[in-house]
Amino acid sequence: MIILSHFQAAELLQARSAGQATTSISLDLGLTTTEATLTPDRLILSEAIVTWNDVEEIARHDTACFVVEDNRAKQIRGFSELTGRVYGLMPTESAPTMLISGLPMHRIKNTNPHQDTLAKIKAIAPINGRVLDTCTGLGYTAIEAAKTAEQVITIELDPTAQEIARFNPWSRSLFDNPKIIQHIGDAFDEIQNFADGLFSCIIHDPPMLSLAGDLYSGEFYAECRRVLRRSGKLFHYIGDPDSRSGARTTKGVMRRLQEAGFTRVVPKPQAFGLVAFK
Ligand SMILES: C[S@@+](CC[C@H](N)C(=O)[O-])C[C@H]1O[C@@H](n2cnc3c(N)ncnc32)[C@H](O)[C@@H]1O
């Protein structure tokens, strides 16, 4: 699969202006590079041909990625019948983020989705045993956790989000790594099917409160505590603790976690979240 963004399109247009006959370019959003041949009317990539018109079109979109299919560049986006929201893949200089109704699902200001993921994982490290990742998204937390965990069970509400992840080169091991088990469903309901004490860690990375209120409820936190083993831990992403809404949400989350029986709740401001211990 060839995936391109405005970053590669800009490099290709620059190579054309410089009169180059070949150039090295990434067809997987920066993970690897390959050789492309430039002709006056088109671009010859490993297994496809792209017109300069399409390259110019890609260059005009800085919040979308494109897949090349049948020698045409097509914007990666999907409309969810389930949520009535539009999903897309937004490139960054590192891993892309997923846009849901235009809102990025990872931090992109003064950081990038890859660094954001590493910060979340660092906050709850060491990760071992069986892990519950409540909100799959592009699978970055699941993929990173699976590097040290025995198994990761990850839940995604929306099949459209999973379709978007399939196009993302940075999400590949979500589909290839046998340690990762994907469930489609609502984490609020799915968690009720897991046995007591099944998990050693939970990574809870929900959309913002206004998009997923149930996932911030005392009832959900009590279920998280139930499925954690003794001295198990939960990382909860919340948002910028220095913003007014982030500070307010953090306060409410801490109170409800304590009411749900978590004994120790430790703020992790670097990761825009906190860790709660059973
Ligand atoms: C912030 S993103 C998760 C990012 C993910 N941790 C990653 O590393 O890419 C939130 C995801 O949760 C999904 N979601 C929203 N409500 C949910 C629910 N009730 N249960 C499970 N997933 C949900 C959204 O569709 C979105 O894909």
PDB file of C-alpha atoms in Angstrom, residues 63-261:
ATOM      1  CA  THR A  63      -4.649  17.550   7.397  1.00  0.00           C
ATOM      2  CA  ALA A  64      -5.128  14.469   5.211  1.00  0.00           C
ATOM      3  CA  CYS A  65      -3.208  11.433   3.989  1.00  0.00           C
ATOM      4  CA  PHE A  66      -3.790   9.727   0.639  1.00  0.00           C
ATOM      5  CA  VAL A  67      -3.659   6.123  -0.535  1.00  0.00           C
ATOM      6  CA  VAL A  68      -2.617   5.367  -4.120  1.00  0.00           C
ATOM      7  CA  GLU A  69      -5.039   2.843  -5.625  1.00  0.00           C
ATOM      8  CA  ASP A  70      -5.298   2.004  -9.341  1.00  0.00           C
ATOM      9  CA  ASN A  71      -2.780   4.789 -10.003  1.00  0.00           C
ATOM     10  CA  ARG A  72      -5.035   7.411  -8.410  1.00  0.00           C
ATOM     11  CA  ALA A  73      -4.494   9.201  -5.098  1.00  0.00           C
ATOM     12  CA  LYS A  74      -7.550   8.914  -2.854  1.00  0.00           C
ATOM     13  CA  GLN A  75      -8.033  10.772   0.422  1.00  0.00           C
ATOM     14  CA  ILE A  76      -8.179   8.458   3.464  1.00  0.00           C
ATOM     15  CA  ARG A  77     -11.400   9.304   5.252  1.00  0.00           C
ATOM     16  CA  GLY A  78     -14.525   7.538   6.429  1.00  0.00           C
ATOM     17  CA  PHE A  79     -17.985   8.421   7.667  1.00  0.00           C
ATOM     18  CA  SER A  80     -19.238   6.387  10.613  1.00  0.00           C
ATOM     19  CA  GLU A  81     -22.892   5.358  10.545  1.00  0.00           C
ATOM     20  CA  LEU A  82     -22.476   4.434  14.220  1.00  0.00           C
ATOM     21  CA  THR A  83     -21.387   7.821  15.549  1.00  0.00           C
ATOM     22  CA  GLY A  84     -22.290  10.126  12.642  1.00  0.00           C
ATOM     23  CA  ARG A  85     -18.693  11.394  12.695  1.00  0.00           C
ATOM     24  CA  VAL A  86     -16.072  11.772   9.967  1.00  0.00           C
ATOM     25  CA  TYR A  87     -12.713  10.037  10.496  1.00  0.00           C
ATOM     26  CA  GLY A  88      -9.435  10.870   8.786  1.00  0.00           C
ATOM     27  CA  LEU A  89      -5.681  10.430   9.023  1.00  0.00           C
ATOM     28  CA  MET A  90      -3.704  13.618   9.609  1.00  0.00           C
ATOM     29  CA  PRO A  91       0.037  13.551   8.853  1.00  0.00           C
ATOM     30  CA  THR A  92       2.701  14.994  11.129  1.00  0.00           C
ATOM     31  CA  GLU A  93       6.467  14.956  10.720  1.00  0.00           C
ATOM     32  CA  SER A  94       6.337  11.763  12.801  1.00  0.00           C
ATOM     33  CA  ALA A  95       3.422   9.305  13.160  1.00  0.00           C
ATOM     34  CA  PRO A  96       0.039  10.533  11.905  1.00  0.00           C
ATOM     35  CA  THR A  97      -2.901  11.173  14.194  1.00  0.00           C
ATOM     36  CA  MET A  98      -6.529  10.258  13.622  1.00  0.00           C
ATOM     37  CA  LEU A  99      -9.031  13.093  13.258  1.00  0.00           C
ATOM     38  CA  ILE A 100     -12.547  12.483  14.556  1.00  0.00           C
ATOM     39  CA  SER A 101     -14.841  15.319  13.455  1.00  0.00           C
ATOM     40  CA  GLY A 102     -11.676  17.362  12.933  1.00  0.00           C
ATOM     41  CA  LEU A 103     -10.314  16.703  16.461  1.00  0.00           C
ATOM     42  CA  PRO A 104      -6.879  15.056  16.738  1.00  0.00           C
ATOM     43  CA  MET A 105      -6.801  11.908  18.892  1.00  0.00           C
ATOM     44  CA  HIS A 106      -3.154  12.444  19.953  1.00  0.00           C
ATOM     45  CA  ARG A 107      -1.132  15.410  21.133  1.00  0.00           C
ATOM     46  CA  ILE A 108       0.374  17.351  18.242  1.00  0.00           C
ATOM     47  CA  LYS A 109       1.166  20.725  19.858  1.00  0.00           C
ATOM     48  CA  ASN A 110       4.883  20.939  20.869  1.00  0.00           C
ATOM     49  CA  THR A 111       5.096  17.140  20.499  1.00  0.00           C
ATOM     50  CA  ASN A 112       3.896  14.453  18.099  1.00  0.00           C
ATOM     51  CA  PRO A 113       1.744  11.301  18.336  1.00  0.00           C
ATOM     52  CA  HIS A 114       4.812   9.062  18.698  1.00  0.00           C
ATOM     53  CA  GLN A 115       6.319  11.072  21.578  1.00  0.00           C
ATOM     54  CA  ASP A 116       2.838  11.365  23.093  1.00  0.00           C
ATOM     55  CA  THR A 117       2.515   7.560  23.077  1.00  0.00           C
ATOM     56  CA  LEU A 118       5.976   7.084  24.612  1.00  0.00           C
ATOM     57  CA  ALA A 119       5.065   9.534  27.401  1.00  0.00           C
ATOM     58  CA  LYS A 120       1.879   7.559  28.194  1.00  0.00           C
ATOM     59  CA  ILE A 121       3.783   4.269  28.281  1.00  0.00           C
ATOM     60  CA  LYS A 122       6.606   5.741  30.386  1.00  0.00           C
ATOM     61  CA  ALA A 123       4.050   6.986  32.924  1.00  0.00           C
ATOM     62  CA  ILE A 124       2.844   3.442  33.612  1.00  0.00           C
ATOM     63  CA  ALA A 125       6.105   1.497  33.008  1.00  0.00           C
ATOM     64  CA  PRO A 126       7.093  -1.245  33.646  1.00  0.00           C
ATOM     65  CA  ILE A 127       4.339  -2.946  31.690  1.00  0.00           C
ATOM     66  CA  ASN A 128       4.064  -6.720  31.919  1.00  0.00           C
ATOM     67  CA  GLY A 129       1.450  -9.467  32.125  1.00  0.00           C
ATOM     68  CA  ARG A 130      -1.929  -8.940  30.454  1.00  0.00           C
ATOM     69  CA  VAL A 131      -2.866  -5.381  29.496  1.00  0.00           C
ATOM     70  CA  LEU A 132      -6.233  -3.820  28.726  1.00  0.00           C
ATOM     71  CA  ASP A 133      -6.051  -0.900  26.273  1.00  0.00           C
ATOM     72  CA  THR A 134      -9.550   0.577  26.474  1.00  0.00           C
ATOM     73  CA  CYS A 135      -9.549   2.715  23.312  1.00  0.00           C
ATOM     74  CA  THR A 136      -7.612   1.391  20.306  1.00  0.00           C
ATOM     75  CA  GLY A 137      -7.635   4.444  18.020  1.00  0.00           C
ATOM     76  CA  LEU A 138      -4.576   4.002  15.788  1.00  0.00           C
ATOM     77  CA  GLY A 139      -3.268   1.315  18.131  1.00  0.00           C
ATOM     78  CA  TYR A 140      -0.128   3.179  19.184  1.00  0.00           C
ATOM     79  CA  THR A 141      -0.519   2.496  22.931  1.00  0.00           C
ATOM     80  CA  ALA A 142      -1.441  -1.151  22.236  1.00  0.00           C
ATOM     81  CA  ILE A 143       1.585  -1.604  19.942  1.00  0.00           C
ATOM     82  CA  GLU A 144       3.984   0.013  22.412  1.00  0.00           C
ATOM     83  CA  ALA A 145       2.569  -1.930  25.392  1.00  0.00           C
ATOM     84  CA  ALA A 146       2.860  -5.212  23.444  1.00  0.00           C
ATOM     85  CA  LYS A 147       6.652  -4.749  23.340  1.00  0.00           C
ATOM     86  CA  THR A 148       6.874  -5.855  26.990  1.00  0.00           C
ATOM     87  CA  ALA A 149       3.412  -7.249  27.851  1.00  0.00           C
ATOM     88  CA  GLU A 150       2.391 -10.890  27.498  1.00  0.00           C
ATOM     89  CA  GLN A 151      -0.850  -9.943  25.802  1.00  0.00           C
ATOM     90  CA  VAL A 152      -2.765  -6.750  25.015  1.00  0.00           C
ATOM     91  CA  ILE A 153      -6.540  -6.697  24.647  1.00  0.00           C
ATOM     92  CA  THR A 154      -7.626  -3.501  22.944  1.00  0.00           C
ATOM     93  CA  ILE A 155     -11.178  -2.213  22.420  1.00  0.00           C
ATOM     94  CA  GLU A 156     -12.415   0.156  19.711  1.00  0.00           C
ATOM     95  CA  LEU A 157     -15.973   1.431  19.580  1.00  0.00           C
ATOM     96  CA  ASP A 158     -16.068   2.328  15.939  1.00  0.00           C
ATOM     97  CA  PRO A 159     -15.281   0.009  12.989  1.00  0.00           C
ATOM     98  CA  THR A 160     -14.590   3.150  10.922  1.00  0.00           C
ATOM     99  CA  ALA A 161     -11.663   4.000  13.220  1.00  0.00           C
ATOM    100  CA  GLN A 162     -10.315   0.488  12.641  1.00  0.00           C
ATOM    101  CA  GLU A 163     -10.645   0.974   8.852  1.00  0.00           C
ATOM    102  CA  ILE A 164      -8.610   4.180   9.092  1.00  0.00           C
ATOM    103  CA  ALA A 165      -5.934   2.373  11.152  1.00  0.00           C
ATOM    104  CA  ARG A 166      -5.652  -0.259   8.381  1.00  0.00           C
ATOM    105  CA  PHE A 167      -4.360   2.433   6.023  1.00  0.00           C
ATOM    106  CA  ASN A 168      -1.792   3.692   8.529  1.00  0.00           C
ATOM    107  CA  PRO A 169       1.724   2.245   8.103  1.00  0.00           C
ATOM    108  CA  TRP A 170       2.476   3.184  11.741  1.00  0.00           C
ATOM    109  CA  SER A 171      -0.440   0.950  12.892  1.00  0.00           C
ATOM    110  CA  ARG A 172       0.697  -2.158  11.008  1.00  0.00           C
ATOM    111  CA  SER A 173       1.596  -4.294  14.011  1.00  0.00           C
ATOM    112  CA  LEU A 174      -1.881  -3.737  15.462  1.00  0.00           C
ATOM    113  CA  PHE A 175      -2.966  -6.198  12.752  1.00  0.00           C
ATOM    114  CA  ASP A 176       0.225  -8.337  12.598  1.00  0.00           C
ATOM    115  CA  ASN A 177       1.295  -8.800  16.214  1.00  0.00           C
ATOM    116  CA  PRO A 178      -0.264 -11.999  17.620  1.00  0.00           C
ATOM    117  CA  LYS A 179       0.105 -10.574  21.152  1.00  0.00           C
ATOM    118  CA  ILE A 180      -2.565  -7.946  20.328  1.00  0.00           C
ATOM    119  CA  ILE A 181      -6.224  -8.971  20.399  1.00  0.00           C
ATOM    120  CA  GLN A 182      -8.695  -6.460  19.000  1.00  0.00           C
ATOM    121  CA  HIS A 183     -12.290  -6.182  20.152  1.00  0.00           C
ATOM    122  CA  ILE A 184     -14.883  -3.982  18.486  1.00  0.00           C
ATOM    123  CA  GLY A 185     -17.399  -2.660  21.007  1.00  0.00           C
ATOM    124  CA  ASP A 186     -18.029  -0.084  23.696  1.00  0.00           C
ATOM    125  CA  ALA A 187     -15.343  -0.317  26.404  1.00  0.00           C
ATOM    126  CA  PHE A 188     -18.025   0.566  28.977  1.00  0.00           C
ATOM    127  CA  ASP A 189     -19.924  -2.662  28.081  1.00  0.00           C
ATOM    128  CA  GLU A 190     -16.987  -4.861  27.058  1.00  0.00           C
ATOM    129  CA  ILE A 191     -15.172  -4.436  30.376  1.00  0.00           C
ATOM    130  CA  GLN A 192     -18.089  -6.134  32.129  1.00  0.00           C
ATOM    131  CA  ASN A 193     -17.250  -9.399  30.313  1.00  0.00           C
ATOM    132  CA  PHE A 194     -13.730  -9.687  31.779  1.00  0.00           C
ATOM    133  CA  ALA A 195     -13.032 -11.782  34.889  1.00  0.00           C
ATOM    134  CA  ASP A 196     -11.952 -10.195  38.188  1.00  0.00           C
ATOM    135  CA  GLY A 197      -8.201  -9.547  38.403  1.00  0.00           C
ATOM    136  CA  LEU A 198      -7.520 -10.448  34.737  1.00  0.00           C
ATOM    137  CA  PHE A 199      -5.210  -7.525  33.947  1.00  0.00           C
ATOM    138  CA  SER A 200      -1.991  -6.226  35.456  1.00  0.00           C
ATOM    139  CA  CYS A 201      -2.270  -2.855  33.677  1.00  0.00           C
ATOM    140  CA  ILE A 202      -4.968  -0.774  32.050  1.00  0.00           C
ATOM    141  CA  ILE A 203      -4.186   1.976  29.551  1.00  0.00           C
ATOM    142  CA  HIS A 204      -7.203   4.242  29.420  1.00  0.00           C
ATOM    143  CA  ASP A 205      -6.845   6.774  26.594  1.00  0.00           C
ATOM    144  CA  PRO A 206     -10.398   7.940  25.870  1.00  0.00           C
ATOM    145  CA  PRO A 207     -11.562  10.809  23.677  1.00  0.00           C
ATOM    146  CA  MET A 208     -12.295  14.030  25.572  1.00  0.00           C
ATOM    147  CA  LEU A 209     -14.981  13.986  28.267  1.00  0.00           C
ATOM    148  CA  SER A 210     -17.613  15.650  26.041  1.00  0.00           C
ATOM    149  CA  LEU A 211     -17.260  12.844  23.443  1.00  0.00           C
ATOM    150  CA  ALA A 212     -17.181   9.843  25.833  1.00  0.00           C
ATOM    151  CA  GLY A 213     -18.678  10.746  29.239  1.00  0.00           C
ATOM    152  CA  ASP A 214     -19.291   7.101  30.274  1.00  0.00           C
ATOM    153  CA  LEU A 215     -15.563   6.397  30.120  1.00  0.00           C
ATOM    154  CA  TYR A 216     -14.990   9.030  32.845  1.00  0.00           C
ATOM    155  CA  SER A 217     -17.721   7.720  35.167  1.00  0.00           C
ATOM    156  CA  GLY A 218     -17.350   6.231  38.655  1.00  0.00           C
ATOM    157  CA  GLU A 219     -19.176   3.147  37.379  1.00  0.00           C
ATOM    158  CA  PHE A 220     -16.531   2.576  34.687  1.00  0.00           C
ATOM    159  CA  TYR A 221     -13.662   3.188  37.135  1.00  0.00           C
ATOM    160  CA  ALA A 222     -15.147   0.590  39.531  1.00  0.00           C
ATOM    161  CA  GLU A 223     -15.095  -1.928  36.668  1.00  0.00           C
ATOM    162  CA  CYS A 224     -11.464  -0.996  35.900  1.00  0.00           C
ATOM    163  CA  ARG A 225     -10.582  -1.681  39.529  1.00  0.00           C
ATOM    164  CA  ARG A 226     -12.448  -5.013  39.491  1.00  0.00           C
ATOM    165  CA  VAL A 227     -10.605  -6.345  36.396  1.00  0.00           C
ATOM    166  CA  LEU A 228      -7.180  -5.290  37.735  1.00  0.00           C
ATOM    167  CA  ARG A 229      -5.148  -7.769  39.752  1.00  0.00           C
ATOM    168  CA  ARG A 230      -3.994  -6.807  43.265  1.00  0.00           C
ATOM    169  CA  SER A 231      -1.543  -3.851  43.016  1.00  0.00           C
ATOM    170  CA  GLY A 232      -2.456  -3.504  39.338  1.00  0.00           C
ATOM    171  CA  LYS A 233      -2.297  -0.004  37.828  1.00  0.00           C
ATOM    172  CA  LEU A 234      -4.288   2.196  35.509  1.00  0.00           C
ATOM    173  CA  PHE A 235      -2.936   4.989  33.303  1.00  0.00           C
ATOM    174  CA  HIS A 236      -5.659   7.518  32.522  1.00  0.00           C
ATOM    175  CA  TYR A 237      -5.039  10.134  29.821  1.00  0.00           C
ATOM    176  CA  ILE A 238      -6.985  13.304  30.603  1.00  0.00           C
ATOM    177  CA  GLY A 239      -5.550  16.339  28.781  1.00  0.00           C
ATOM    178  CA  ASP A 240      -3.453  19.401  29.582  1.00  0.00           C
ATOM    179  CA  PRO A 241      -3.492  19.731  33.398  1.00  0.00           C
ATOM    180  CA  ASP A 242      -2.620  23.429  33.009  1.00  0.00           C
ATOM    181  CA  SER A 243      -5.674  24.220  30.900  1.00  0.00           C
ATOM    182  CA  ARG A 244      -8.856  25.216  32.707  1.00  0.00           C
ATOM    183  CA  SER A 245     -10.892  22.259  31.388  1.00  0.00           C
ATOM    184  CA  GLY A 246      -7.988  19.818  31.907  1.00  0.00           C
ATOM    185  CA  ALA A 247      -7.564  20.905  35.537  1.00  0.00           C
ATOM    186  CA  ARG A 248     -11.310  20.624  36.182  1.00  0.00           C
ATOM    187  CA  THR A 249     -11.537  17.181  34.553  1.00  0.00           C
ATOM    188  CA  THR A 250      -8.438  15.949  36.443  1.00  0.00           C
ATOM    189  CA  LYS A 251      -9.993  16.955  39.759  1.00  0.00           C
ATOM    190  CA  GLY A 252     -13.232  15.080  39.012  1.00  0.00           C
ATOM    191  CA  VAL A 253     -11.377  12.009  37.689  1.00  0.00           C
ATOM    192  CA  MET A 254      -9.167  11.840  40.818  1.00  0.00           C
ATOM    193  CA  ARG A 255     -12.186  12.049  43.091  1.00  0.00           C
ATOM    194  CA  ARG A 256     -14.154   9.358  41.236  1.00  0.00           C
ATOM    195  CA  LEU A 257     -11.114   7.026  41.074  1.00  0.00           C
ATOM    196  CA  GLN A 258     -10.677   7.335  44.833  1.00  0.00           C
ATOM    197  CA  GLU A 259     -14.402   6.745  45.378  1.00  0.00           C
ATOM    198  CA  ALA A 260     -14.093   3.638  43.179  1.00  0.00           C
ATOM    199  CA  GLY A 261     -11.469   2.311  45.603  1.00  0.00           C
TER     200      GLY A 261
END
